[in-house]
Structures are given as C-alpha cells and as structure tokens.
CSV table of C-alpha atoms in Angstrom, one decimal:
chain,number,residue,atom,x,y,z
A,1,SER,CA,-109.3,-182.6,45.1
A,2,TYR,CA,-111.5,-184.5,42.2
A,3,GLN,CA,-110.0,-187.0,40.4
A,4,TYR,CA,-110.4,-186.5,36.3
A,5,LEU,CA,-111.4,-188.5,33.2
A,6,ASP,CA,-112.2,-188.0,29.5
A,7,GLY,CA,-111.9,-190.6,26.0
A,8,SER,CA,-108.5,-188.7,25.7
A,9,THR,CA,-107.4,-190.0,29.0
A,10,PRO,CA,-104.5,-193.1,28.4
A,11,ILE,CA,-105.8,-195.8,29.6
A,12,LYS,CA,-102.6,-196.1,32.4
A,13,ASP,CA,-103.7,-192.4,33.8
A,14,ARG,CA,-107.4,-194.0,33.6
A,15,THR,CA,-106.5,-197.2,35.7
A,16,LYS,CA,-104.3,-194.7,38.8
A,17,ALA,CA,-107.8,-192.6,38.3
A,18,VAL,CA,-110.2,-195.3,39.5
A,19,GLU,CA,-107.5,-196.4,41.9
A,20,ASP,CA,-107.0,-193.4,43.6
A,21,PHE,CA,-110.8,-192.1,43.6
A,22,GLN,CA,-111.8,-195.5,45.5
A,23,ALA,CA,-108.9,-195.6,48.1
A,24,GLY,CA,-110.8,-192.5,48.6
A,25,LYS,CA,-107.7,-189.6,46.9
A,26,GLY,CA,-111.0,-186.9,45.8
A,27,ASP,CA,-113.6,-186.4,46.4
A,28,VAL,CA,-115.1,-185.9,43.3
A,29,PHE,CA,-114.5,-187.4,40.0
A,30,LEU,CA,-115.1,-186.0,36.5
A,31,ILE,CA,-115.5,-188.3,33.4
A,32,SER,CA,-117.4,-187.4,30.4
A,33,ILE,CA,-120.0,-189.6,29.9
A,34,LYS,CA,-119.2,-191.3,26.8
A,35,ALA,CA,-116.1,-191.8,29.1
A,36,GLY,CA,-117.4,-193.4,31.6
A,37,GLY,CA,-120.0,-195.4,30.5
A,38,PHE,CA,-118.4,-198.8,30.2
A,39,ASP,CA,-115.6,-200.6,32.2
A,40,LEU,CA,-115.7,-198.8,35.9
A,41,ASN,CA,-116.3,-199.5,39.1
A,42,LEU,CA,-117.2,-196.7,41.5
A,43,THR,CA,-118.1,-198.0,44.7
A,44,ALA,CA,-117.1,-195.6,46.4
A,45,ALA,CA,-119.4,-192.7,44.9
A,46,ASP,CA,-122.6,-192.2,46.4
A,47,TYR,CA,-123.7,-189.1,44.0
A,48,VAL,CA,-123.9,-189.3,40.1
A,49,ILE,CA,-124.5,-186.4,38.6
A,50,HIS,CA,-125.7,-185.9,34.9
A,51,MET,CA,-124.5,-182.5,34.1
A,52,ASP,CA,-126.3,-182.5,30.6
A,53,PRO,CA,-128.4,-185.2,28.9
A,54,TRP,CA,-127.1,-187.7,26.2
A,55,TRP,CA,-129.4,-188.9,23.7
A,56,ASN,CA,-129.5,-192.1,24.4
A,57,PRO,CA,-131.2,-192.2,28.0
A,58,ALA,CA,-129.1,-195.9,28.0
A,59,VAL,CA,-125.6,-194.3,27.7
A,60,GLU,CA,-126.8,-192.4,31.0
A,61,ASP,CA,-127.6,-195.6,32.8
A,62,GLN,CA,-125.4,-197.5,32.3
A,63,ALA,CA,-123.0,-194.0,33.5
A,64,SER,CA,-125.3,-193.8,36.8
A,65,ASP,CA,-124.5,-198.0,37.0
A,66,ARG,CA,-121.0,-197.3,37.3
A,67,ALA,CA,-121.9,-196.2,41.2
A,68,HIS,CA,-124.3,-199.3,41.2
A,69,ARG,CA,-122.3,-202.3,41.9
A,70,ILE,CA,-121.8,-204.9,43.8
A,71,GLY,CA,-119.9,-203.8,47.0
A,72,GLN,CA,-121.2,-200.5,47.3
A,73,LYS,CA,-122.4,-199.7,50.7
A,74,ARG,CA,-124.0,-196.5,50.9
A,75,PRO,CA,-127.5,-195.4,48.2
A,76,VAL,CA,-126.8,-194.1,45.3
A,77,THR,CA,-128.2,-190.7,44.3
A,78,ILE,CA,-128.7,-190.0,40.7
A,79,TYR,CA,-129.3,-186.1,40.2
A,80,LYS,CA,-129.9,-184.5,36.5
A,81,LEU,CA,-129.5,-180.7,36.0
A,82,ILE,CA,-131.3,-179.7,33.2
A,83,THR,CA,-132.0,-175.9,32.1
A,84,LYS,CA,-136.0,-175.3,31.5
A,85,ASN,CA,-136.8,-174.4,27.8
A,86,THR,CA,-133.4,-176.2,26.6
A,87,ILE,CA,-132.5,-178.5,24.2
A,88,GLU,CA,-132.1,-180.3,27.1
A,89,GLU,CA,-135.2,-180.4,28.2
A,90,LYS,CA,-136.4,-181.7,25.3
A,91,ILE,CA,-134.0,-184.6,25.4
A,92,VAL,CA,-135.5,-185.4,28.4
A,93,LYS,CA,-139.0,-185.0,27.1
A,94,LEU,CA,-137.6,-188.2,24.2
A,95,HIS,CA,-136.4,-189.8,27.2
A,96,GLU,CA,-139.5,-190.1,28.8
A,97,ASN,CA,-141.2,-190.7,25.5
A,98,LYS,CA,-138.7,-193.5,24.1
A,99,LYS,CA,-139.0,-195.3,27.4
A,100,GLU,CA,-142.7,-195.2,27.3
A,101,LEU,CA,-143.0,-196.8,24.1
A,102,ALA,CA,-140.3,-199.8,25.4
A,103,ASN,CA,-142.6,-200.7,28.1
A,104,SER,CA,-144.8,-200.7,26.6
A,105,LEU,CA,-143.8,-203.0,23.6
A,106,LEU,CA,-142.6,-205.1,25.9
A,107,GLU,CA,-145.4,-205.6,27.5
A,108,GLY,CA,-148.2,-205.7,24.7
A,109,THR,CA,-150.0,-202.8,25.5
A,110,GLU,CA,-152.4,-200.9,24.0
A,111,LEU,CA,-150.2,-198.0,23.3
A,112,THR,CA,-148.0,-199.7,20.7
A,113,SER,CA,-151.6,-199.6,18.8
A,114,LYS,CA,-152.1,-196.1,18.9
A,115,VAL,CA,-148.0,-194.9,18.2
A,116,SER,CA,-147.8,-193.0,15.2
A,117,ALA,CA,-144.9,-192.1,12.9
A,118,ASP,CA,-144.7,-188.5,14.3
A,119,ASP,CA,-144.7,-190.7,18.0
A,120,LEU,CA,-141.1,-192.2,16.9
A,121,ILE,CA,-139.9,-189.0,14.9
A,122,PHE,CA,-138.1,-186.1,17.9
A,123,SER,CA,-138.6,-182.6,17.3
A,124,THR,CA,-136.9,-180.2,18.1
A,125,SER,CA,-138.5,-177.3,17.1
A,126,SER,CA,-141.6,-178.9,18.8
A,127,THR,CA,-142.2,-177.7,22.3
A,128,THR,CA,-144.8,-180.9,23.5
A,129,ALA,CA,-144.7,-184.6,22.3
A,130,PRO,CA,-146.6,-186.4,20.0
A,131,ALA,CA,-150.0,-186.5,20.9
A,132,THR,CA,-150.5,-189.9,21.7
A,133,LEU,CA,-147.6,-189.9,24.0
A,134,SER,CA,-148.9,-187.3,25.9
A,135,ALA,CA,-151.7,-188.4,27.4
C-alpha cells in the first residue's frame, strides 16, 4: 500500500496521510515536490527518489530533508532518476553550476572573479556548461 499527497490534498487528508505513513501504513509515500517541501516530518522514510528535477536545487534539498529529521533512526538514501540527453539532464547540470557558483561566492574563491554573464544564464539549447564553470 502507499500514501499520496499533492498540492490539492486538503490539510486534514494530508495530516492523516503523514500520520498513517509514520505509523507504518504504507511502504511508499508519493509526494509532489512542491507539496512535500514544507511542514512534513517523514522519519519512517529511508529512501527518497526524485523523479524529475526542480529548477531550484534548494527545493529538492528541502524535500529530501523531510526524511532527514530528528528521530530518524536509519540512514537515508536519495536517488535522482535522470534520463540522458533530456531537459532533466540539463537541469541537473544547472544545479551543479549553481551550487559551485554559490559555494565560490560564499568562500570568496578565484572562481567568482571568472564568472561571466554566460555563467549566470541557463540555455536549454546548450549541451555544455559555460567555459568558466566547466573547467
């Protein structure tokens, strides 16, 4: 059996689905990423599987963190299912570039002085990262 919620799930049903999952009623919890990003504690989960990437990697991280909570007694494994040569693959590359850029800005490394406007623009027609970020 499984539990399910998305953005249209009423709060009462959402609360019951979470409580049931936490109590062991359901082996799988299917959650749309935006509906599952906030106000959920899913310590009964030990696997998180992202079926499609979101444009902002922080949204995915926050959704994954629903299983990484105080009270989690098992390791949590996170999978991202991505098909080669698709827009999803490009979005994942964008995530990597954004995280690298953010880390360099926070750390004040040399990368920040090499960032161009092209590095900050994501083009769906491009198959490679901008030159300064692909090095």
